[in-house]
Amino acid sequence: MSLTLTRTTGGAGQAGSPRPPVVRATSRRRSWHSAGAVQSRTGWLFVAPFLILFALFTAIPVATSFAMSFTDIRSREIRNPLAVDFVGFDNFIDVLSDPTFQRALLTTLVFVALCVPLSLVIGFVLALALDTGIRRLRSTFRAVIYVPVIANIVAAAVIWQYAFTPSGPVNTAIESLGVAGPNWFGDPAWAVANVVILSVWRNIGTCMVLFLAGLQAVPNELYEASSLDGAGGLRSAWSITLPLLRPTTLLVSVLMTVAFLNIFEEPYLLTGGGPLGSTRSIALWVYEQFGFGNVAGSMAGSFILLLLVGIVALVQFRVLRPKH
Amino acid sequence: MTSSSSRVRTALSYGALTIVAVFMLLPFVWVLSGSLKSQAEFMSNPGGWLPESFEWQNYVALFTEKGFSTYFANSGIVVAIAVLANIVLSAMAGYALAKLEFRGKPLVMAGVIIAMAVPYVAVFVPQFVVVVQLGAVDTLLGIVLPILVLPISVFVMRQFAYSIPGELLEAARVDGAGEWRIFARIFMPLAGPALATVGILSFLAAWNAFLWPLIVAQSQDTYTLPVGLASAAQGSNTLDYGILLAGAVVILLPVLILFLFLQRYFIQGVATAGLK
């Protein structure tokens, strides 16, 4: 089937000598009207809107981003991108030796190191509780824990700014326990904690839902068999649940790692990268440099981020690869 | 498994879920109570959990003085276009990628996956250049263009199209139906749940989008709700929390109401996007 079709798709014209129509599906001709050619044209037509937008807003941008990072483009040349000079690896050297970028790189890795395990562990425990522990209220709990995922980030940041002010509700609650509430926005370490709390709050629901889907795909017979063999709950969790959940765990960690490598909105809206640059992520650095007119530097920075994500995304590609 | 150990586990589950659920919901309690406080109460007692008197004034000011009626309309237009375009265009692309044979298909599929993986900060500057060249800066069109067909929508539709038996389409072909007809009359009516998922995903993407509208919208006439709220939060010297929190409620409420009714599709959207 596919062989026939590869041949028929090649010719757009009415090539080949006319033959009497044959009913057998395998003898499709290289014809404009043949079923294969029609499918091929329709196929292209159907994906055309996606392809055009993909080219305009993903493929070309990635390619230009790469090309521009080797030039001296500044913001005034943005309307005429051809009037720039090639400068080789200068931008990359500048960016990598810029202390604010190094700090942003480190900060981003700190966010990844804190947020990914936290979201994963809490999400997993909740999925486990939903899957095995309870019958009633299951969908209510699932919905409530999922709500932050769909909450608008600007709205969430406004709530956070209000709730975490020195005398806001959070510190009021902490002080009622007899402990002094921290300065969530003024102290660099607490500002990082604040961004982490907001980001984890927003991502637990995603982790939980993905783990839950993974858990529900584990056939019940396996548990029944192992309990007949005399295995206890912990034993079957260790030898059945965990191994079967490995693909899910890998997938969730990759998705979360990519998400937190790209972290932008939370620090941008909550702390503006401060205090003292303690919460400035790479994405925020790129955005700021673009605003300062250092387009070349921002593109080099974004390309370094793209490389970091690309490494993780390669794994993701293998996991997500369509099985059909 | 003894019944006592399972009872302990059930109790532990309920406990853990309740604690986390309370923490997930607390911010929504704060936003609601805060949005009903007067500025004077914020000054005297910002930490109080319940407002002393309910001040609906914040919501009135939001729409009459703060321009939120414009932002709300802009968000509505952007969302309507994005949802409609995503449903139609991703159904076409997904159907073609799953059910039609054409050369270069694997390449298009690779494009879908790459587009899902590319980090946003790596593309928004050249995306902006494209929009500048198209003359669409500071227009709603410029805001909605890049999200007309989300790669995730195409992915969801493609996964769904695979589950449709090929014999059904083949039978229609034998009966002489054209590809458009098969798509519109057979595929689309079957695709209801998948279209709902795509609708939800694109609704969320368009309603919650922040960075891109922030760059493209350069005057208050084209601000969407998140951009309007962010600029209100950053523009004022003395933060009027009552008004800002009322703005947050206005952004959150439509999504929450929709979520209440279409919860299944929301969650299915993430599960499909992540797992298949």
XYZ file of C-alpha atoms in Angstrom:
600
model
C 0.000 0.000 0.000
C 2.579 2.522 1.071
C 4.834 1.649 -1.849
C 2.074 2.328 -4.350
C 1.298 5.580 -2.693
C 4.880 6.771 -2.648
C 4.923 6.332 -6.376
C 1.626 8.009 -7.039
C 2.386 11.034 -4.918
C 5.450 11.795 -6.985
C 3.696 12.942 -10.128
C 1.365 15.888 -10.099
C 0.814 15.700 -13.858
C -1.035 13.130 -15.890
C 2.041 11.152 -16.750
C 1.995 7.588 -17.970
C 0.027 5.992 -20.751
C -3.680 5.707 -20.160
C -4.734 2.290 -19.115
C -8.183 0.931 -18.638
C -9.337 1.463 -15.093
C -8.602 -1.509 -12.886
C -10.537 -2.197 -9.761
C -7.644 -3.666 -7.799
C -6.436 -1.200 -5.194
C -2.779 -1.969 -5.817
C -2.734 -0.710 -9.383
C -3.256 2.998 -8.796
C -1.797 5.010 -11.629
C 0.359 8.131 -11.538
C -2.661 10.225 -12.249
C -4.038 13.545 -11.048
C -7.320 11.789 -10.387
C -6.040 8.602 -8.819
C -7.090 7.983 -5.259
C -3.511 8.256 -4.041
C -2.916 11.608 -5.695
C -6.208 12.975 -4.366
C -5.297 11.829 -0.853
C -1.876 13.348 -1.217
C -3.230 16.718 -2.332
C -5.921 16.745 0.319
C -3.335 15.754 2.910
C -1.133 18.702 2.061
C -4.105 21.028 1.908
C -5.279 19.872 5.333
C -1.924 20.430 7.015
C -1.192 23.643 5.088
C -2.580 26.081 7.708
C -0.556 24.380 10.421
C 2.547 24.281 8.231
C 2.344 27.960 7.289
C 1.892 29.079 10.896
C 4.565 26.638 12.052
C 6.996 28.074 9.496
C 6.155 31.675 10.388
C 6.120 31.383 14.146
C 8.385 28.445 14.995
C 10.714 27.255 12.231
C 11.747 30.658 10.895
C 12.059 32.167 14.398
C 14.268 29.313 15.594
C 16.428 29.609 12.485
C 16.683 33.416 12.708
C 17.264 33.239 16.440
C 20.212 30.992 15.702
C 21.502 33.144 12.841
C 21.051 36.443 14.690
C 22.973 35.218 17.684
C 26.078 35.360 15.458
C 25.473 38.990 14.455
C 25.668 42.371 16.153
C 21.925 43.108 15.827
C 20.548 45.845 18.085
C 16.920 46.785 18.523
C 16.974 49.621 15.975
C 17.830 47.111 13.231
C 14.849 44.905 14.039
C 12.856 46.308 11.119
C 15.721 45.680 8.752
C 17.433 42.522 9.966
C 19.766 42.283 6.976
C 21.775 45.369 7.920
C 23.849 43.577 10.528
C 27.409 42.282 10.720
C 28.556 38.751 11.387
C 30.547 38.561 14.620
C 31.075 34.817 15.050
C 30.946 33.482 18.574
C 31.449 36.904 20.222
C 27.909 37.039 21.605
C 28.184 33.600 23.136
C 31.524 34.494 24.719
C 30.075 37.764 26.017
C 26.979 36.090 27.403
C 28.781 33.193 29.039
C 31.290 35.542 30.667
C 28.570 37.935 31.846
C 28.200 37.541 35.627
C 24.476 38.346 35.497
C 23.953 35.542 32.982
C 26.032 33.111 35.046
C 23.945 34.038 38.068
C 20.751 33.533 36.054
C 21.967 30.133 34.861
C 22.696 29.088 38.439
C 19.359 30.448 39.666
C 17.509 28.537 36.946
C 19.257 25.309 37.932
C 18.336 25.984 41.583
C 14.690 26.391 40.548
C 14.854 23.118 38.605
C 16.577 21.319 41.492
C 13.952 22.496 44.007
C 10.742 22.544 41.964
C 11.036 19.322 39.958
C 11.462 16.909 42.903
C 8.887 18.757 45.019
C 6.197 18.708 42.304
C 6.995 15.114 41.407
C 6.945 13.699 44.935
C 3.811 15.542 46.067
C 2.068 14.795 42.770
C 2.964 11.114 43.049
C 1.801 10.760 46.656
C -1.508 12.429 45.801
C -2.002 10.204 42.750
C -1.330 7.150 44.912
C -3.812 8.362 47.533
C -6.439 8.975 44.854
C -5.839 5.673 43.113
C -5.804 3.252 46.011
C -6.996 4.940 49.163
C -10.364 6.461 48.543
C -13.644 5.868 46.797
C -15.794 8.828 47.731
C -14.781 12.390 46.854
C -12.152 11.133 44.410
C -13.164 13.440 41.558
C -13.688 16.351 43.949
C -10.158 16.045 45.317
C -8.747 15.611 41.836
C -10.529 18.741 40.614
C -9.542 20.884 43.592
C -5.869 19.936 43.352
C -5.960 20.530 39.614
C -7.478 24.030 39.793
C -4.143 25.917 40.167
C -2.979 24.485 36.819
C -5.667 26.446 35.004
C -5.377 29.554 37.164
C -4.070 32.605 35.360
C -0.476 33.344 36.345
C -0.933 37.120 36.521
C -3.894 36.677 38.852
C -1.932 34.151 40.908
C 1.025 36.533 41.168
C -1.246 39.358 42.331
C -2.686 37.060 45.016
C 0.828 36.049 46.062
C 1.990 39.652 46.269
C -0.892 40.451 48.547
C -0.772 37.270 50.627
C 2.986 37.353 51.220
C 3.349 41.056 52.110
C 5.093 41.514 55.489
C 1.778 41.786 57.338
C -0.382 39.835 54.881
C -2.410 36.707 55.629
C 0.546 34.307 55.325
C 2.681 36.097 57.887
C -0.385 36.672 60.068
C -0.861 32.902 60.118
C 2.830 32.254 60.799
C 2.895 34.817 63.621
C -0.142 33.257 65.239
C 2.121 30.244 65.801
C 4.487 32.497 67.719
C 7.190 32.694 65.025
C 8.179 35.870 63.187
C 7.151 35.760 59.514
C 9.994 36.160 57.006
C 10.446 39.054 54.595
C 9.229 37.146 51.527
C 10.204 39.809 48.997
C 13.192 41.533 50.586
C 15.322 38.566 51.599
C 16.948 36.782 48.594
C 16.598 33.273 50.040
C 12.926 33.774 50.977
C 12.220 35.359 47.586
C 13.529 32.195 45.921
C 11.355 30.157 48.294
C 8.372 32.320 47.387
C 8.844 31.718 43.652
C 9.295 27.990 44.323
C 6.064 27.829 46.373
C 4.093 29.560 43.607
C 5.588 27.362 40.865
C 5.084 24.110 42.739
C 1.516 25.133 43.607
C 0.852 25.551 39.894
C 2.418 22.233 38.830
C 1.373 19.643 41.418
C -1.945 19.123 39.614
C -0.254 18.277 36.304
C 2.075 15.767 37.970
C -0.818 14.215 39.887
C -2.975 13.776 36.791
C -0.158 12.211 34.772
C 0.812 9.836 37.590
C -2.833 8.931 38.121
C -3.184 8.040 34.437
C -0.054 5.906 34.749
C -1.311 4.166 37.884
C -4.682 3.395 36.371
C -2.987 1.762 33.403
C -1.469 -0.874 35.710
C -3.671 -3.972 35.352
C -5.429 -4.981 38.567
C -4.723 -8.661 37.919
C -1.078 -8.054 38.684
C -1.937 -6.916 42.205
C -4.341 -9.795 42.706
C -1.735 -12.282 41.551
C 0.915 -10.860 43.832
C -1.390 -10.799 46.853
C -2.270 -14.463 46.156
C 1.455 -15.111 46.197
C 1.479 -13.585 49.670
C 3.016 -10.216 48.865
C 2.025 -7.309 51.126
C 1.102 -3.797 50.052
C 4.637 -2.418 50.227
C 6.086 -5.429 48.474
C 3.685 -5.155 45.537
C 4.208 -1.386 45.359
C 7.948 -1.976 45.095
C 7.892 -4.812 42.589
C 4.827 -3.942 40.490
C 3.849 -0.276 40.735
C 7.276 1.319 40.593
C 8.703 -0.651 37.650
C 5.524 -0.264 35.601
C 5.441 3.445 36.371
C 8.965 4.083 35.138
C 7.930 5.483 31.729
C 5.421 7.798 33.403
C 7.987 8.961 35.928
C 10.494 9.647 33.173
C 7.905 11.546 31.173
C 6.759 13.673 34.112
C 10.329 14.504 35.133
C 11.202 15.521 31.589
C 8.086 17.669 31.210
C 8.716 19.355 34.558
C 12.424 19.868 33.888
C 11.651 21.591 30.586
C 8.930 23.683 32.241
C 11.222 24.868 35.040
C 14.222 25.475 32.760
C 11.920 27.905 30.956
C 10.595 29.510 34.126
C 9.715 33.119 33.358
C 6.311 34.362 34.470
C 6.630 33.481 38.152
C 9.835 35.450 38.860
C 8.945 38.184 36.355
C 5.590 38.918 37.938
C 6.347 38.076 41.551
C 9.796 39.528 42.188
C 10.909 41.071 38.910
C 14.052 38.953 39.298
C 15.011 40.583 42.579
C 16.047 41.181 45.229
C 19.659 41.556 44.060
C 19.011 39.333 41.032
C 18.380 36.351 43.288
C 15.338 35.142 41.329
C 16.367 36.120 37.795
C 16.017 33.054 35.553
C 17.662 32.675 32.129
C 14.342 33.391 30.413
C 13.941 36.561 32.438
C 17.533 37.572 31.610
C 16.802 37.069 27.895
C 13.649 39.169 28.172
C 15.479 41.962 30.004
C 18.371 42.055 27.526
C 15.862 42.316 24.667
C 14.279 45.246 26.488
C 17.698 46.905 26.935
C 18.223 46.732 23.154
C 20.840 43.985 23.365
C 19.017 41.821 20.826
C 22.113 39.866 19.801
C 22.956 39.018 23.402
C 19.374 38.048 24.204
C 19.293 35.725 21.198
C 22.581 34.119 22.170
C 21.222 33.671 25.697
C 17.989 32.204 24.414
C 19.951 29.847 22.206
C 21.930 28.586 25.180
C 18.591 27.933 26.890
C 17.356 26.238 23.717
C 20.369 23.930 23.837
C 19.701 23.064 27.492
C 16.061 22.331 26.739
C 17.035 20.510 23.534
C 19.059 17.994 25.491
C 16.081 17.293 27.737
C 13.675 17.403 24.788
C 15.655 14.695 23.010
C 14.697 12.403 25.844
C 11.156 13.715 25.633
C 11.039 12.942 21.928
C 11.938 9.336 22.592
C 9.240 9.091 25.248
C 6.543 10.898 23.286
C 7.390 9.265 19.973
C 4.133 8.082 18.412
C 3.825 4.339 18.662
C 1.685 3.988 15.571
C -4.421 -7.497 52.549
C -6.060 -7.195 55.947
C -8.966 -4.818 56.368
C -7.280 -2.874 59.172
C -4.249 -2.002 57.050
C -6.493 -0.883 54.206
C -8.519 1.224 56.629
C -5.335 2.910 57.832
C -4.354 3.563 54.260
C -7.734 5.070 53.457
C -7.488 7.370 56.463
C -3.968 8.434 55.473
C -5.130 9.121 51.928
C -8.032 11.267 53.047
C -5.716 13.136 55.423
C -3.028 13.868 52.829
C -5.550 14.860 50.180
C -7.444 17.147 52.544
C -4.298 18.963 53.687
C -3.046 19.529 50.152
C -6.498 20.482 48.873
C -6.793 23.158 51.568
C -3.428 24.631 50.542
C -4.416 24.581 46.887
C -7.624 26.482 47.647
C -6.290 29.006 50.193
C -5.116 31.524 47.547
C -8.635 31.582 46.130
C -10.010 32.389 49.578
C -7.495 35.231 49.906
C -8.326 36.680 46.503
C -12.040 36.646 47.182
C -11.805 38.151 50.666
C -9.170 40.663 49.592
C -11.171 41.838 46.591
C -13.981 42.846 48.929
C -11.840 44.933 51.274
C -11.681 48.716 51.181
C -8.333 50.482 50.795
C -8.680 51.771 54.369
C -9.025 48.245 55.690
C -5.925 47.170 53.750
C -3.976 49.941 55.477
C -5.180 49.097 58.967
C -5.439 45.309 58.814
C -4.019 43.704 55.651
C -3.748 40.258 57.224
C -7.381 39.794 58.212
C -8.897 36.786 56.500
C -12.403 38.123 56.193
C -13.368 41.650 55.131
C -15.099 43.770 57.771
C -17.676 44.966 55.304
C -18.181 43.793 51.747
C -16.947 46.438 49.300
C -18.312 45.743 45.819
C -16.909 49.151 44.887
C -13.639 47.547 43.740
C -15.415 45.671 40.954
C -17.316 48.745 39.838
C -14.127 50.819 39.691
C -12.396 48.102 37.723
C -14.847 48.302 34.844
C -15.705 51.994 34.924
C -12.327 53.585 35.673
C -9.594 51.026 35.084
C -10.333 50.048 31.493
C -11.175 46.435 32.282
C -14.234 46.536 30.052
C -11.916 47.023 27.044
C -9.491 44.350 28.254
C -12.371 41.951 28.843
C -13.705 42.493 25.312
C -10.208 42.062 23.829
C -9.679 38.823 25.723
C -13.079 37.616 24.575
C -12.312 38.314 20.907
C -8.875 36.687 21.070
C -10.295 33.602 22.800
C -13.209 33.236 20.367
C -10.928 33.403 17.313
C -8.323 31.094 18.829
C -10.820 28.420 19.887
C -12.644 28.413 16.542
C -9.426 28.355 14.511
C -7.875 25.621 16.655
C -10.934 23.396 16.369
C -11.127 23.644 12.571
C -7.425 23.776 11.660
C -6.184 21.154 14.117
C -8.978 18.764 13.131
C -7.906 19.104 9.489
C -4.236 18.622 10.269
C -4.819 15.809 12.763
C -7.104 13.959 10.363
C -4.579 14.256 7.535
C -1.686 13.135 9.735
C -3.545 10.061 10.925
C -5.736 9.040 8.011
C -4.295 10.332 4.732
C -1.168 9.246 2.925
C 1.120 11.948 1.613
C 4.819 12.326 1.168
C 6.560 14.312 3.880
C 4.068 13.287 6.552
C 6.748 12.177 9.040
C 8.412 15.556 8.567
C 5.189 17.410 9.388
C 4.736 15.177 12.435
C 8.277 15.991 13.540
C 7.329 19.663 13.177
C 4.395 19.157 15.543
C 6.624 17.588 18.185
C 9.398 20.160 17.759
C 6.864 22.982 18.046
C 5.674 21.483 21.336
C 9.208 21.284 22.686
C 10.684 24.643 21.642
C 11.019 26.959 24.638
C 9.052 30.117 24.275
C 11.840 32.537 25.166
C 13.895 31.162 22.299
C 11.347 32.279 19.734
C 9.475 35.324 20.948
C 12.003 37.873 19.686
C 12.042 36.608 16.074
C 8.281 36.021 16.339
C 8.020 39.694 17.151
C 10.136 40.502 14.068
C 7.688 38.470 11.945
C 4.722 40.348 13.404
C 6.501 43.666 12.799
C 7.040 42.691 9.171
C 3.376 41.725 8.852
C 2.395 45.114 10.264
C 0.386 43.443 13.020
C 2.037 45.029 16.064
C -0.458 46.430 18.582
C -3.390 44.622 16.986
C -5.552 41.773 18.261
C -4.634 39.913 15.068
C -0.968 40.048 16.074
C -1.888 38.617 19.470
C -3.912 35.724 18.094
C -1.833 34.798 15.000
C 0.722 32.504 16.693
C -1.969 30.544 18.562
C -4.387 29.949 15.680
C -3.327 26.319 15.578
C -1.463 25.048 18.618
C 0.814 22.055 18.056
C -0.781 20.389 21.059
C -4.207 20.687 19.373
C -2.867 18.953 16.265
C -1.345 16.264 18.465
C -4.612 15.624 20.322
C -6.609 15.444 17.090
C -4.088 13.122 15.479
C -4.194 10.750 18.445
C -7.967 10.757 18.286
C -8.076 10.202 14.516
C -5.995 7.060 14.952
C -8.695 5.523 17.116
C -11.226 5.819 14.290
C -11.400 2.588 12.260
C -9.998 3.002 8.761
C -12.728 0.723 7.347
C -15.307 3.397 8.088
C -13.496 5.945 5.928
C -12.613 3.338 3.298
C -16.275 2.387 2.974
C -17.178 6.026 2.341
C -14.424 6.262 -0.261
C -15.743 3.197 -2.040
C -19.165 4.850 -2.030
C -17.569 7.729 -3.898
C -17.352 10.341 -1.147
C -14.561 12.902 -1.557
C -11.945 13.520 1.138
C -13.547 16.809 2.256
C -16.909 15.133 2.518
C -15.505 12.264 4.567
C -13.785 14.745 6.844
C -16.843 16.953 7.341
C -19.568 14.306 7.425
C -17.893 11.314 9.049
C -14.833 12.428 10.964
C -16.041 15.676 12.508
C -19.302 14.305 13.958
C -17.324 11.495 15.616
C -14.688 13.859 16.977
C -16.836 15.578 19.623
C -14.828 14.672 22.741
C -11.487 15.387 21.034
C -12.794 18.716 19.752
C -13.915 19.579 23.271
C -10.406 18.851 24.549
C -8.885 21.009 21.818
C -11.400 23.756 22.556
C -10.471 23.725 26.239
C -6.726 23.666 25.566
C -6.918 26.584 23.155
C -9.310 28.474 25.428
C -6.818 28.166 28.283
C -3.871 29.095 26.067
C -5.618 32.197 24.712
C -7.241 33.329 27.971
C -4.135 32.842 30.103
C -1.508 34.008 27.570
C 0.654 36.698 29.084
C 4.160 37.180 27.673
C 3.212 37.373 23.997
C 0.280 39.816 24.416
C 2.547 41.836 26.711
C 5.005 42.270 23.836
C 2.521 42.775 20.985
C -0.068 44.951 22.756
C 1.556 48.329 23.091
C -1.434 50.526 23.860
C -4.221 50.037 26.372
C -6.703 49.595 23.522
C -5.236 46.199 22.688
C -4.442 44.974 26.221
C -5.922 41.640 27.143
C -6.992 40.986 30.748
C -3.678 39.572 32.052
C -1.673 42.380 30.451
C -4.116 44.949 31.804
C -3.905 43.481 35.299
C -0.104 43.294 35.208
C 0.183 46.883 34.063
C -2.272 47.991 36.743
C -0.174 46.157 39.330
C 3.069 47.717 38.139
C 1.760 51.149 37.216
C 0.476 52.353 40.557
C 2.811 53.745 43.201
C 0.532 52.793 46.034
C -0.857 49.368 45.312
C -4.622 49.361 45.560
C -4.890 45.690 46.453
C -8.679 45.724 46.562
C -8.872 46.666 42.882
C -6.000 44.389 41.816
C -7.543 41.392 43.568
C -10.926 42.196 42.031
C -9.146 42.140 38.657
C -7.664 38.752 39.525
C -11.146 37.439 40.371
C -12.446 38.684 37.022
C -9.691 36.752 35.217
C -10.047 33.589 37.290
C -13.828 33.300 37.405
C -14.668 32.424 33.766
C -12.058 29.645 33.734
C -13.246 28.288 37.086
C -16.884 28.251 35.980
C -15.968 26.462 32.770
C -13.805 24.030 34.735
C -16.718 23.228 37.021
C -18.748 21.979 34.054
C -16.072 20.560 31.761
C -13.622 19.225 34.357
C -13.271 15.881 32.579
C -12.091 17.487 29.321
C -9.674 19.829 31.082
C -7.934 16.936 32.797
C -8.167 14.714 29.751
C -6.415 17.443 27.787
C -3.341 17.296 29.987
C -3.356 13.533 30.175
C -3.566 13.200 26.383
C -0.969 15.869 25.858
C 1.421 14.236 28.260
C 0.998 10.558 27.792
C 0.217 9.457 24.277
